[in-house]
C-alpha positions as a printed Julia matrix, in Angstrom:
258×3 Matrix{Float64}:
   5.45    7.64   17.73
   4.13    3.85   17.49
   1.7     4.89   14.92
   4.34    6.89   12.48
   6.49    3.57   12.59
   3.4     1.41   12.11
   2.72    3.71    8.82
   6.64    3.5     7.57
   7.15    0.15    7.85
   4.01   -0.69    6.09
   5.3     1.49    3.07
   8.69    1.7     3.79
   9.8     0.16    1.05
   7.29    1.21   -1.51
   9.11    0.13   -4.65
   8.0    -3.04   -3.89
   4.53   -2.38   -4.15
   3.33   -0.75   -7.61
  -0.51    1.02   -5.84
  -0.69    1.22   -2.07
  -3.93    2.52   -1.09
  -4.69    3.88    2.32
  -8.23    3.86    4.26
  -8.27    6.15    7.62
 -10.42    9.23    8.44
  -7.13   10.67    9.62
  -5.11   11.5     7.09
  -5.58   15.4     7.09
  -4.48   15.42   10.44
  -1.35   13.04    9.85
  -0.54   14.43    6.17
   3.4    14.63    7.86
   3.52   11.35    8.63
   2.11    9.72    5.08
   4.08   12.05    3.62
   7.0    10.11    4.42
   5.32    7.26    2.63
   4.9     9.37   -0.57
   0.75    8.81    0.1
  -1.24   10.79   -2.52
  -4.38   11.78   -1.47
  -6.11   10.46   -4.44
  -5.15    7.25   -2.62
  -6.89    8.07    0.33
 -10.1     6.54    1.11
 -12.53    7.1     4.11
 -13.61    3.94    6.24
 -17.17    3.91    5.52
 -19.51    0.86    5.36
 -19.15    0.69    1.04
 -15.78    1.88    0.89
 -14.74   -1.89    0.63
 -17.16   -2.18   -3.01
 -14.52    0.55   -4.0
 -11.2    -1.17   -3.2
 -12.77   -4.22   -5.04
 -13.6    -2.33   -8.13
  -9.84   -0.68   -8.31
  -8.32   -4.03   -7.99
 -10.77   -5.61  -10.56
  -9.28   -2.37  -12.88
  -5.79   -2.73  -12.03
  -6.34   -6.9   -12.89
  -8.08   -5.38  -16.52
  -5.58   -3.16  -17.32
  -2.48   -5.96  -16.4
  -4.69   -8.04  -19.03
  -5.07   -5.09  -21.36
  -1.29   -5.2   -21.36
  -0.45   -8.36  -21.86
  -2.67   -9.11  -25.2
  -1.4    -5.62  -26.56
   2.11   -7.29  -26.38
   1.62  -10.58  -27.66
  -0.06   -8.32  -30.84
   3.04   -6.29  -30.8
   5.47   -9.56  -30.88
   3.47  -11.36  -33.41
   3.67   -8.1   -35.61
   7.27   -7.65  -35.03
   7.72  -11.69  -35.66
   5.71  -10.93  -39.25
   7.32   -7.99  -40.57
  10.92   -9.83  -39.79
   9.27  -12.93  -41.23
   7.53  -11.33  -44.45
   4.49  -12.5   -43.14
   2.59   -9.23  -43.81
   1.38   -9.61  -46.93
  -1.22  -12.21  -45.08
  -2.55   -9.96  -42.39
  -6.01   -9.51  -42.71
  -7.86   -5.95  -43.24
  -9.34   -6.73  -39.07
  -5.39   -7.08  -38.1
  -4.12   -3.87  -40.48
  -7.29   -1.29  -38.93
  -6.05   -2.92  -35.6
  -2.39   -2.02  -35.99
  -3.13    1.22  -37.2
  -5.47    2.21  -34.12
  -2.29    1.46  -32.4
  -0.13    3.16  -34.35
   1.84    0.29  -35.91
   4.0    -0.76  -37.86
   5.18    3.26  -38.64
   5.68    3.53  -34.8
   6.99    0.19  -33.93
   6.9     1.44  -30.55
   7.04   -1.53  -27.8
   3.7    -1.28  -25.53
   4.64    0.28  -22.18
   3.33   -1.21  -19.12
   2.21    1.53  -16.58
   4.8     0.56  -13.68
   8.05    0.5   -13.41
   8.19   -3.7   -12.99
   6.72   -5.38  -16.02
   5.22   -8.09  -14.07
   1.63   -7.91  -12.28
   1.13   -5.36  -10.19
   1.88   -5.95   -6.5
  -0.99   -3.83   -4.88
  -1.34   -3.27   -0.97
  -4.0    -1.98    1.07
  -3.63    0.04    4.49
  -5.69    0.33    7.14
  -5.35    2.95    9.78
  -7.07    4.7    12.4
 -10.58    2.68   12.06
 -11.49    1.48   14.85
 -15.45    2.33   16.26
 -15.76    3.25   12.37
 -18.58    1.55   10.06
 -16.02   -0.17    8.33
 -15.1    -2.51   11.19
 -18.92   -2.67   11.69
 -20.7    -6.02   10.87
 -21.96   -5.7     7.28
 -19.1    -4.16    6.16
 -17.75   -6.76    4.3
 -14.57   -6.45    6.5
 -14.12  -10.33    7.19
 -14.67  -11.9     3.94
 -12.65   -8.85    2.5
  -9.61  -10.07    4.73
 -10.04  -13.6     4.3
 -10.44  -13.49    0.43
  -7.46  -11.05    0.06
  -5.56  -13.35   -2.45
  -8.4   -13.94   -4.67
  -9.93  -10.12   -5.48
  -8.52   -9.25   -9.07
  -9.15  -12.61  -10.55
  -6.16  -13.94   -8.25
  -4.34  -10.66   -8.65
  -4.88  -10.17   -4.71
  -3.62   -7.58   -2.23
  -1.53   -7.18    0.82
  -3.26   -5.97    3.81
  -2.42   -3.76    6.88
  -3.82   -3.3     9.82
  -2.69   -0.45   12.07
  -5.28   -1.15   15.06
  -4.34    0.62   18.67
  -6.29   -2.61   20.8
  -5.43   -6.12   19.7
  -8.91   -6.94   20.75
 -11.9    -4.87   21.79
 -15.83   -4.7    20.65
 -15.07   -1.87   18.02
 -11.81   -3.57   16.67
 -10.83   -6.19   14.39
 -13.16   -9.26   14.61
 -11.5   -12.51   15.58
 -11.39  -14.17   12.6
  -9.55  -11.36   10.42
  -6.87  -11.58   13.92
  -6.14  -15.67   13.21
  -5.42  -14.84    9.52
  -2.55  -12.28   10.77
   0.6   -14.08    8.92
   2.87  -10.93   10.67
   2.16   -9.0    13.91
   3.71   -6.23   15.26
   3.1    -5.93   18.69
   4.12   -2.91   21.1
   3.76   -3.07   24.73
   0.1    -4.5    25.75
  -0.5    -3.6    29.74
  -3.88   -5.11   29.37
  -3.31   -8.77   31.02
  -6.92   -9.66   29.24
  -5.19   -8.18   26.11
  -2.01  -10.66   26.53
  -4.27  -13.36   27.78
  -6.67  -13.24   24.57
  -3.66  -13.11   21.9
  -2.14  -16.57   23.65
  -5.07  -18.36   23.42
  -5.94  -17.07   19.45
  -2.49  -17.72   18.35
  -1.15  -21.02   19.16
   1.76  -19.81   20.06
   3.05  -22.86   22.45
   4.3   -20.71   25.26
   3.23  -20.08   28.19
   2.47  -17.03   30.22
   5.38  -16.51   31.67
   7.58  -17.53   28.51
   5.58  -14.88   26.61
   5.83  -12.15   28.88
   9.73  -13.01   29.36
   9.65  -12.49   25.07
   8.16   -9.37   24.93
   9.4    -7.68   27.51
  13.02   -8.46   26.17
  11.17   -6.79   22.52
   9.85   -3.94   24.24
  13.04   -3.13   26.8
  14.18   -0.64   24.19
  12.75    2.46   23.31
   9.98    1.95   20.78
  10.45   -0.94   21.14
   8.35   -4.53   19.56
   7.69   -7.22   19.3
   7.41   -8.88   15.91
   5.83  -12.5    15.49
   6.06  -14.23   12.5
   3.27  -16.91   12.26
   4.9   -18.18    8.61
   8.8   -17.93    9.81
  11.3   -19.08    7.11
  13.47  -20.7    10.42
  11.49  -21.69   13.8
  14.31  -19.66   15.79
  13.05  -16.78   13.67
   9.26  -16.42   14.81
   9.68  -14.12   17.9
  11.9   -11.12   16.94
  13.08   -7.66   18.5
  11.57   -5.17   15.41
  12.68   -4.69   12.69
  17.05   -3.9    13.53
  19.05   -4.59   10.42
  17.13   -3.18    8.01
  14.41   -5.45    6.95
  15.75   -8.91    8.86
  14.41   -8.12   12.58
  16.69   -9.3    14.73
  15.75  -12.83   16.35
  15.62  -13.32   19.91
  18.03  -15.02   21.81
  15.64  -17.49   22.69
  12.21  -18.7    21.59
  10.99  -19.47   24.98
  10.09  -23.43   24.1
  11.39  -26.34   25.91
């Protein structure tokens, strides 16, 4: 059950995001569950020690064809700007063999960008299920993957998730992809090393007994989890019960700070 949640929220609301893909080796197994995301399997990737060299490349495409886009239309305006100008008769015989490739000006039709948001594309990147896999291996590229997120694409970027079932252990997430969480979603840990580790990576100015007081208030209801916001928009916002009321978790009645 905390895994399908994990896998809805993270998609949940997928207009948002023009290409999610998703790396797990599980996806045959949970094709029910990612079907509720609207996953295509052509968006499925396995976690193996390259598969990051992939990811890059499809970003690097999806930052071409956002450029590809954008040059077509400023040809299309200026050639629309001409015609309604009288400005044709000086095109060159390089601009007419370029219109016509395109099918202008007997088309006239306005270039179409391949998403339903003409803006860049918001892209997002799942990952489920790969723990003790060679992806979270060193020499992956894992790390630097997660750390560079925002600059793959030429600055286009993309959102990460990480659907992990340890918040720490030798064949999970290293510890500096963990400090450059900006959301965590935390169900109930009953490891006390487990609680121990995240209070002394996150900073989170409480102490043990404030924390535990937190979460247990999070995880008192069924399913129940804790969400903690390391980039809150208000401080009483950083510790919240899920995700109630759509997508505004509901704060907690207190933050636990003196």
């Amino acid at each position: 059950v905390r895994s399908r949640r994990q896998r809805q929220m993270c998609i949940r609301d997928r207009c948002y995001f023009d290409q999610v893909w998703v790396i797990t080796p599980t996806f045959e197994s949970n094709k029910e569950i990612w079907s509720i995301c609207n996953t295509k399997e052509s968006d499925v990737l396995q976690p193996t020690a390259d598969v990051l060299t992939n990811v890059k490349a499809m970003i690097e495409s999806e930052a071409d064809a956002w450029d590809r886009f954008q040059a077509e239309l400023k040809d299309w305006n200026k050639m629309r700007d001409d015609l309604r100008s009288g400005r044709d008769s000086m095109w060159s015989q390089d601009m007419l063999l370029s219109y016509a490739d395109k099918g202008w000006p007997s088309e006239m039709q306005r270039p179409k960008w391949k998403y339903k948001e003409e803006r860049p594309p918001r892209l997002g990147l799942v990952i489920d299920d790969c723990m003790g896999t060679d992806l979270l291996k060193p020499g992956s590229g894992l790390t630097r993957f997660c750390i560079a997120h925002r600059h793959w694409g030429r600055g286009l970027g993309v959102s990460l998730f990480l659907l992990v079932q340890s918040y720490c252990s030798t064949a999970g997430l290293a510890r500096p992809i963990r400090e450059q969480c900006t959301i965590l979603f935390l169900w109930r840990l009953r490891a006390e090393n487990q609680k121990r580790k995240l209070l002394e990576e996150a900073d989170l100015g409480l102490t043990d007994e404030q924390f535990s007081s937190i979460a247990e208030y999070a995880w008192s209801k069924p399913f129940g989890f804790l969400t903690i916001d390391f980039a809150p928009k208000t401080e009483d916002s950083r510790f919240r019960r899920g995700r109630e009321g759509g997508h505004s978790p509901t704060p907690l009645p207190f933050v636990g700070r003196e």
